[in-house]
CSV table of C-alpha atoms in Angstrom, one decimal:
chain,number,residue,atom,x,y,z
A,1,UNK,CA,11.1,-24.0,3.6
A,2,UNK,CA,13.3,-23.3,6.6
A,3,UNK,CA,13.7,-19.6,7.8
A,4,UNK,CA,16.8,-19.3,9.6
A,5,UNK,CA,19.1,-16.5,11.4
A,6,UNK,CA,20.6,-15.7,8.0
A,7,UNK,CA,17.7,-13.2,7.9
A,8,UNK,CA,19.7,-10.8,9.9
A,9,UNK,CA,22.9,-10.9,7.6
A,10,UNK,CA,23.6,-8.2,5.3
A,11,UNK,CA,20.7,-6.7,3.3
A,12,UNK,CA,20.3,-8.3,-0.1
A,13,UNK,CA,18.6,-5.3,-1.6
A,14,UNK,CA,16.9,-5.6,-4.9
A,15,UNK,CA,18.5,-3.2,-7.4
A,16,UNK,CA,16.5,-0.3,-8.5
A,17,UNK,CA,15.3,-0.1,-12.1
A,18,UNK,CA,17.5,2.0,-13.9
A,19,UNK,CA,15.6,5.1,-15.2
A,20,UNK,CA,17.1,8.4,-16.2
A,21,UNK,CA,14.0,10.6,-15.4
A,22,UNK,CA,10.8,10.2,-13.4
A,23,UNK,CA,8.4,8.4,-15.7
A,24,UNK,CA,4.5,9.1,-15.4
A,25,UNK,CA,3.8,5.8,-13.4
A,26,UNK,CA,3.8,5.2,-9.7
A,27,UNK,CA,4.8,1.4,-9.3
A,28,UNK,CA,3.7,-0.7,-12.1
A,29,UNK,CA,6.1,-0.1,-15.2
A,30,UNK,CA,5.6,-1.2,-18.8
A,31,UNK,CA,7.1,-4.6,-18.1
A,32,UNK,CA,4.5,-5.5,-15.4
A,33,UNK,CA,2.7,-8.9,-15.9
A,34,UNK,CA,4.5,-9.6,-19.1
A,35,UNK,CA,3.6,-13.2,-20.5
A,36,UNK,CA,1.4,-14.0,-17.5
A,37,UNK,CA,-2.0,-14.1,-18.9
A,38,UNK,CA,-2.1,-18.0,-18.9
A,39,UNK,CA,-0.8,-18.1,-15.3
A,40,UNK,CA,-3.5,-19.1,-12.7
A,41,UNK,CA,-3.4,-15.7,-11.1
A,42,UNK,CA,-3.6,-14.1,-14.6
A,43,UNK,CA,-6.7,-16.3,-15.6
A,44,UNK,CA,-8.4,-15.2,-12.3
A,45,UNK,CA,-7.8,-11.7,-12.9
A,46,UNK,CA,-9.4,-12.1,-16.2
A,47,UNK,CA,-12.4,-13.7,-15.1
A,48,UNK,CA,-13.1,-11.2,-12.2
A,49,UNK,CA,-12.7,-8.5,-14.7
A,50,UNK,CA,-15.1,-10.1,-17.2
A,51,UNK,CA,-17.5,-10.1,-14.4
A,52,UNK,CA,-17.0,-6.3,-13.8
A,53,UNK,CA,-17.5,-5.2,-17.5
A,54,UNK,CA,-21.1,-4.2,-16.9
A,55,UNK,CA,-20.8,-2.9,-13.4
A,56,UNK,CA,-20.9,0.7,-13.1
A,57,UNK,CA,-18.5,2.7,-10.9
A,58,UNK,CA,-19.6,3.5,-7.3
A,59,UNK,CA,-17.7,6.7,-6.9
A,60,UNK,CA,-18.7,9.2,-4.1
A,61,UNK,CA,-17.8,12.6,-3.2
A,62,UNK,CA,-16.1,11.3,0.2
A,63,UNK,CA,-15.0,8.1,1.9
A,64,UNK,CA,-14.9,7.8,5.5
A,65,UNK,CA,-14.4,4.8,7.8
A,66,UNK,CA,-11.4,5.9,10.2
A,67,UNK,CA,-12.7,6.1,13.6
A,68,UNK,CA,-16.3,4.8,12.9
A,69,UNK,CA,-17.9,1.7,14.5
A,70,UNK,CA,-20.1,-0.7,12.5
A,71,UNK,CA,-23.3,0.2,11.6
A,72,UNK,CA,-22.7,4.0,11.0
A,73,UNK,CA,-24.2,5.2,8.0
A,74,UNK,CA,-21.2,6.9,6.3
A,75,UNK,CA,-19.1,3.8,7.2
A,76,UNK,CA,-21.2,1.5,5.4
A,77,UNK,CA,-21.9,3.6,2.4
A,78,UNK,CA,-18.0,4.1,2.2
A,79,UNK,CA,-17.3,0.3,2.5
A,80,UNK,CA,-20.0,-0.2,-0.5
A,81,UNK,CA,-18.0,2.6,-2.5
A,82,UNK,CA,-14.5,1.0,-1.8
A,83,UNK,CA,-15.5,-2.2,-3.6
A,84,UNK,CA,-14.5,-0.4,-6.7
A,85,UNK,CA,-10.8,-0.3,-5.7
A,86,UNK,CA,-9.8,-3.9,-6.3
A,87,UNK,CA,-12.2,-4.1,-9.2
A,88,UNK,CA,-10.7,-1.3,-10.9
A,89,UNK,CA,-7.0,-2.9,-10.5
A,90,UNK,CA,-8.4,-6.2,-11.8
A,91,UNK,CA,-9.8,-4.3,-15.1
A,92,UNK,CA,-6.4,-2.7,-15.6
A,93,UNK,CA,-4.4,-5.8,-15.0
A,94,UNK,CA,-6.6,-7.7,-17.5
A,95,UNK,CA,-6.1,-5.0,-20.2
A,96,UNK,CA,-2.3,-5.4,-19.7
A,97,UNK,CA,-2.7,-9.2,-19.6
A,98,UNK,CA,-4.9,-9.4,-22.7
A,99,UNK,CA,-4.9,-6.1,-24.9
A,100,UNK,CA,-8.7,-6.4,-24.6
A,101,UNK,CA,-9.8,-2.7,-25.0
A,102,UNK,CA,-13.1,-3.5,-23.2
A,103,UNK,CA,-11.1,-3.8,-20.2
A,104,UNK,CA,-9.1,-0.5,-20.8
A,105,UNK,CA,-12.4,1.2,-21.6
A,106,UNK,CA,-14.1,0.0,-18.2
A,107,UNK,CA,-10.9,0.8,-16.3
A,108,UNK,CA,-11.1,4.3,-17.9
A,109,UNK,CA,-14.5,4.7,-16.8
A,110,UNK,CA,-13.9,3.8,-13.3
A,111,UNK,CA,-10.8,6.1,-12.9
A,112,UNK,CA,-12.5,9.0,-14.5
A,113,UNK,CA,-15.5,8.4,-12.2
A,114,UNK,CA,-13.4,8.8,-8.9
A,115,UNK,CA,-11.2,11.5,-10.4
A,116,UNK,CA,-14.3,13.7,-11.3
A,117,UNK,CA,-16.6,13.0,-8.2
A,118,UNK,CA,-14.2,12.3,-5.3
A,119,UNK,CA,-13.0,15.3,-3.2
A,120,UNK,CA,-9.6,14.6,-1.7
A,121,UNK,CA,-10.1,14.9,2.3
A,122,UNK,CA,-6.4,14.2,3.2
A,123,UNK,CA,-7.5,11.6,5.7
A,124,UNK,CA,-4.8,8.9,4.7
A,125,UNK,CA,-6.8,6.2,6.3
A,126,UNK,CA,-9.9,6.8,4.6
A,127,UNK,CA,-8.0,7.3,1.3
A,128,UNK,CA,-5.2,4.6,1.6
A,129,UNK,CA,-6.9,2.5,-0.9
A,130,UNK,CA,-6.2,4.9,-3.8
A,131,UNK,CA,-3.0,3.3,-4.3
A,132,UNK,CA,-4.9,0.4,-6.2
A,133,UNK,CA,-6.2,3.2,-8.3
A,134,UNK,CA,-2.7,4.7,-9.0
A,135,UNK,CA,-1.7,1.1,-9.8
A,136,UNK,CA,-4.6,0.9,-12.4
A,137,UNK,CA,-3.8,4.0,-13.9
A,138,UNK,CA,-0.1,2.9,-14.3
A,139,UNK,CA,-1.3,0.0,-16.5
A,140,UNK,CA,-3.9,2.0,-18.7
A,141,UNK,CA,-2.7,5.7,-18.6
A,142,UNK,CA,-0.8,5.4,-22.0
A,143,UNK,CA,-3.9,4.1,-23.9
A,144,UNK,CA,-6.6,6.2,-22.3
A,145,UNK,CA,-8.3,9.2,-24.2
A,146,UNK,CA,-6.5,12.7,-23.9
A,147,UNK,CA,-9.8,13.9,-21.9
A,148,UNK,CA,-9.6,11.4,-19.3
A,149,UNK,CA,-6.0,11.4,-18.8
A,150,UNK,CA,-6.1,15.1,-18.1
A,151,UNK,CA,-8.9,14.8,-15.4
A,152,UNK,CA,-7.0,11.9,-13.9
A,153,UNK,CA,-3.6,13.5,-14.1
A,154,UNK,CA,-4.9,16.6,-12.2
A,155,UNK,CA,-6.6,14.4,-9.5
A,156,UNK,CA,-3.3,12.7,-8.6
A,157,UNK,CA,-1.4,16.1,-8.6
A,158,UNK,CA,-4.1,17.6,-6.1
A,159,UNK,CA,-3.6,14.3,-4.2
A,160,UNK,CA,0.3,14.7,-4.1
A,161,UNK,CA,0.4,18.4,-3.3
A,162,UNK,CA,-2.3,18.2,-0.6
A,163,UNK,CA,-0.6,15.4,1.3
A,164,UNK,CA,3.0,16.9,1.1
A,165,UNK,CA,1.4,20.4,2.1
A,166,UNK,CA,-0.5,18.7,4.9
A,167,UNK,CA,2.8,17.0,6.1
A,168,UNK,CA,4.6,20.3,6.1
A,169,UNK,CA,2.0,22.0,8.6
A,170,UNK,CA,3.1,22.2,12.2
A,171,UNK,CA,-0.6,21.5,13.1
A,172,UNK,CA,-0.6,18.1,11.6
A,173,UNK,CA,-2.3,15.5,13.7
A,174,UNK,CA,-0.8,12.1,13.8
A,175,UNK,CA,2.6,13.2,12.6
A,176,UNK,CA,4.4,10.1,13.8
A,177,UNK,CA,1.9,7.4,13.7
A,178,UNK,CA,0.7,5.1,10.9
A,179,UNK,CA,-1.3,7.8,9.6
A,180,UNK,CA,2.1,9.6,8.4
A,181,UNK,CA,3.1,6.3,6.9
A,182,UNK,CA,-0.1,6.2,4.7
A,183,UNK,CA,0.3,10.1,4.0
A,184,UNK,CA,3.8,9.2,2.8
A,185,UNK,CA,2.6,6.4,0.5
A,186,UNK,CA,-0.2,8.3,-1.0
A,187,UNK,CA,2.0,11.5,-1.6
A,188,UNK,CA,4.8,9.3,-3.0
A,189,UNK,CA,3.0,7.3,-5.4
A,190,UNK,CA,1.0,10.2,-6.8
A,191,UNK,CA,4.4,12.3,-7.0
A,192,UNK,CA,5.7,9.6,-9.3
A,193,UNK,CA,2.4,9.3,-10.8
A,194,UNK,CA,2.9,13.0,-12.0
A,195,UNK,CA,6.6,12.7,-12.9
A,196,UNK,CA,7.2,16.0,-11.4
A,197,UNK,CA,10.6,16.0,-9.8
A,198,UNK,CA,9.9,18.7,-7.2
A,199,UNK,CA,7.2,16.6,-5.8
A,200,UNK,CA,9.2,13.6,-5.8
A,201,UNK,CA,12.0,15.2,-3.9
A,202,UNK,CA,9.6,16.5,-1.3
A,203,UNK,CA,8.1,12.8,-0.9
A,204,UNK,CA,11.6,11.8,-0.4
A,205,UNK,CA,12.1,13.9,2.3
A,206,UNK,CA,8.9,13.2,4.1
A,207,UNK,CA,9.7,9.6,3.9
A,208,UNK,CA,12.9,9.8,5.6
A,209,UNK,CA,11.2,12.0,8.2
A,210,UNK,CA,8.8,9.3,9.0
A,211,UNK,CA,11.3,6.6,9.1
A,212,UNK,CA,13.2,8.8,11.8
A,213,UNK,CA,10.0,9.5,13.7
A,214,UNK,CA,8.1,6.2,13.7
A,215,UNK,CA,10.6,3.5,13.4
A,216,UNK,CA,12.9,2.6,16.4
A,217,UNK,CA,16.5,1.7,16.4
A,218,UNK,CA,15.6,-1.9,17.9
A,219,UNK,CA,13.2,-2.3,14.8
A,220,UNK,CA,10.1,-1.7,16.7
A,221,UNK,CA,7.7,1.2,15.8
A,222,UNK,CA,5.7,4.1,17.8
A,223,UNK,CA,2.5,2.6,17.1
A,224,UNK,CA,3.6,-0.7,18.5
A,225,UNK,CA,4.4,1.0,21.8
A,226,UNK,CA,1.2,2.7,21.7
A,227,UNK,CA,-1.3,-0.1,20.3
A,228,UNK,CA,0.7,-3.1,21.6
A,229,UNK,CA,-0.2,-4.8,18.3
A,230,UNK,CA,1.7,-6.1,15.3
A,231,UNK,CA,-1.4,-5.3,13.1
A,232,UNK,CA,-0.2,-1.7,13.6
A,233,UNK,CA,3.5,-2.6,12.9
A,234,UNK,CA,2.4,-4.0,9.5
A,235,UNK,CA,0.1,-1.0,9.1
A,236,UNK,CA,3.2,1.0,9.3
A,237,UNK,CA,5.6,-0.8,7.2
A,238,UNK,CA,3.4,-1.6,4.2
A,239,UNK,CA,2.9,2.0,3.2
A,240,UNK,CA,6.4,2.7,3.8
A,241,UNK,CA,7.5,-0.2,1.5
A,242,UNK,CA,5.1,1.0,-1.1
A,243,UNK,CA,6.8,4.5,-1.1
A,244,UNK,CA,10.0,2.5,-1.4
A,245,UNK,CA,8.8,0.3,-4.3
A,246,UNK,CA,7.6,3.4,-6.3
A,247,UNK,CA,11.2,4.9,-5.8
A,248,UNK,CA,12.9,1.5,-6.7
A,249,UNK,CA,10.7,1.5,-9.8
A,250,UNK,CA,12.3,4.8,-10.9
A,251,UNK,CA,16.0,4.0,-10.0
A,252,UNK,CA,16.0,5.1,-6.6
A,253,UNK,CA,17.0,3.1,-3.3
A,254,UNK,CA,15.0,4.5,-0.5
A,255,UNK,CA,14.6,1.3,1.3
A,256,UNK,CA,18.1,1.1,2.6
A,257,UNK,CA,18.0,4.5,4.1
A,258,UNK,CA,18.8,4.7,7.8
A,259,UNK,CA,17.9,7.4,10.3
A,260,UNK,CA,20.7,9.0,12.4
A,261,UNK,CA,19.2,6.8,15.4
A,262,UNK,CA,19.7,3.7,13.2
A,263,UNK,CA,16.1,3.2,12.6
A,264,UNK,CA,15.5,1.8,9.2
A,265,UNK,CA,12.9,0.0,7.1
A,266,UNK,CA,15.1,-3.4,6.8
A,267,UNK,CA,15.6,-3.3,10.6
A,268,UNK,CA,12.1,-2.8,11.3
A,269,UNK,CA,11.1,-5.8,8.9
A,270,UNK,CA,13.9,-7.9,10.5
A,271,UNK,CA,12.1,-7.2,13.9
A,272,UNK,CA,8.8,-8.2,12.5
A,273,UNK,CA,10.0,-11.4,11.0
A,274,UNK,CA,11.0,-12.9,14.4
A,275,UNK,CA,7.2,-13.0,14.8
A,276,UNK,CA,6.4,-14.1,11.5
A,277,UNK,CA,8.7,-16.9,11.7
A,278,UNK,CA,7.3,-18.0,14.9
A,279,UNK,CA,10.8,-17.2,16.9
A,280,UNK,CA,8.5,-14.9,19.3
A,281,UNK,CA,4.7,-14.7,19.8
A,282,UNK,CA,2.3,-12.0,20.7
A,283,UNK,CA,-0.9,-11.1,22.2
A,284,UNK,CA,-2.4,-8.3,20.2
A,285,UNK,CA,-4.0,-5.2,21.9
A,286,UNK,CA,-3.5,-6.6,25.5
A,287,UNK,CA,-2.1,-3.3,26.6
A,288,UNK,CA,-3.2,-0.9,24.1
A,289,UNK,CA,-3.0,2.8,25.3
A,290,UNK,CA,-5.9,3.8,22.9
A,291,UNK,CA,-9.4,3.7,24.2
A,292,UNK,CA,-10.8,3.3,20.6
A,293,UNK,CA,-9.1,-0.1,20.5
A,294,UNK,CA,-11.7,-1.1,23.5
A,295,UNK,CA,-14.3,0.5,22.1
A,296,UNK,CA,-14.0,-1.4,18.7
A,297,UNK,CA,-13.7,-4.8,20.9
A,298,UNK,CA,-16.9,-4.0,22.8
A,299,UNK,CA,-18.7,-3.1,19.5
A,300,UNK,CA,-18.2,-6.9,18.3
A,301,UNK,CA,-14.9,-6.2,16.5
A,302,UNK,CA,-13.2,-9.1,17.9
A,303,UNK,CA,-9.9,-8.3,16.0
A,304,UNK,CA,-9.4,-5.6,18.3
A,305,UNK,CA,-9.8,-7.5,21.4
A,306,UNK,CA,-7.0,-9.4,22.8
A,307,UNK,CA,-5.9,-12.5,20.9
A,308,UNK,CA,-2.8,-14.3,19.8
A,309,UNK,CA,-1.2,-12.6,16.6
A,310,UNK,CA,-1.1,-15.1,13.5
A,311,UNK,CA,2.0,-14.8,11.5
A,312,UNK,CA,-0.3,-15.2,8.4
A,313,UNK,CA,-1.4,-11.9,8.9
A,314,UNK,CA,1.8,-10.7,7.5
A,315,UNK,CA,1.7,-12.3,4.3
A,316,UNK,CA,1.3,-9.4,2.0
A,317,UNK,CA,3.7,-7.5,4.2
A,318,UNK,CA,6.4,-10.0,3.3
A,319,UNK,CA,5.5,-10.5,-0.3
A,320,UNK,CA,5.9,-6.7,-0.6
A,321,UNK,CA,9.2,-6.9,1.3
A,322,UNK,CA,10.6,-9.6,-0.9
A,323,UNK,CA,10.3,-7.3,-3.9
A,324,UNK,CA,12.9,-4.8,-1.9
A,325,UNK,CA,15.1,-7.2,-0.1
A,326,UNK,CA,15.4,-10.8,-1.4
A,327,UNK,CA,16.3,-12.3,2.1
A,328,UNK,CA,12.5,-12.1,2.9
A,329,UNK,CA,11.5,-14.5,-0.2
A,330,UNK,CA,11.7,-17.6,1.9
A,331,UNK,CA,9.6,-16.3,4.6
A,332,UNK,CA,7.2,-14.9,2.3
A,333,UNK,CA,6.7,-18.4,0.6
A,334,UNK,CA,6.5,-20.1,3.9
A,335,UNK,CA,3.4,-17.8,5.0
A,336,UNK,CA,1.9,-18.3,1.8
A,337,UNK,CA,2.1,-22.0,2.1
A,338,UNK,CA,0.9,-21.8,5.9
A,339,UNK,CA,-2.0,-19.6,5.0
A,340,UNK,CA,-3.0,-21.9,2.0
A,341,UNK,CA,-3.4,-18.7,-0.2
A,342,UNK,CA,-1.5,-16.1,-2.2
A,343,UNK,CA,-1.1,-12.6,-1.7
A,344,UNK,CA,-2.7,-9.9,-3.6
A,345,UNK,CA,-2.8,-10.7,-7.2
A,346,UNK,CA,-0.4,-7.8,-8.3
A,347,UNK,CA,2.2,-9.0,-5.9
A,348,UNK,CA,2.1,-12.3,-7.4
A,349,UNK,CA,2.5,-11.0,-10.8
A,350,UNK,CA,5.2,-8.3,-9.9
């Protein structure tokens, strides 16, 4: 599929879902995956969920991988615990696809374990994967027992208020980096999960502040200036798109908003698309200003050593973008064809 300069034409924004009030879900509404149980992706989800029906949850009180090198104890423990994240989403999607209450019960068991055991740390890099748990809750909340719902609802409220309060603090670190993009994602999705309009309004303001602080008028990002890596551009844009997608699911168009500087999410996606479609190339981390990138490369994490960026690394980025802006559908399909794989299952079913 040929990708042309039509990309830079006027934005073809996907119309927000009509919603009269904030519903109690983050992103995946009541029509998600309808009629798709027989698709290849649907069957694969159901098979994975079947395999997880007897697997116990691995919830722990704290996750910590940010800033750690391979072999560190807490890192390895956390990576094992994080295996729960795609599993609980598979279970919840299988419930939505089949109506089999065994999947619902196991999804509820996982969600309740994390809500009861985990202590929100407000480290957005460690906790960014909780978006999968929120989407799992989107698909299961209405049918879970009331006591489970109460515990899980309280957990999302703690997450929403915690991140919003953290972003209001003048002492906040990483206030204009990819960290803040992940804070915005978690706060926004959790706010919509609660349905609390005051929290949603605060999340919208935080989103706009990050667009203005992190994205540049030419489409590049602050993190690209610091890290010299398109990896960190995708790590900026993906969480911001998740926040915009949550808003879109509730009838609000955050995606099109532009800062006074002219920076906007569509403009930054256009900038990244030049690399994803092969018009431009880039050597990752060649001139990073961050010592930790060199430390990770020295510790054997080759993805942080200088190397040519591969467009397929933006597969999930542009499959998310296509849900907000139809212009990116051809590029998303081309990346999937070149990578010979599909993106995350929920993106395929959306």
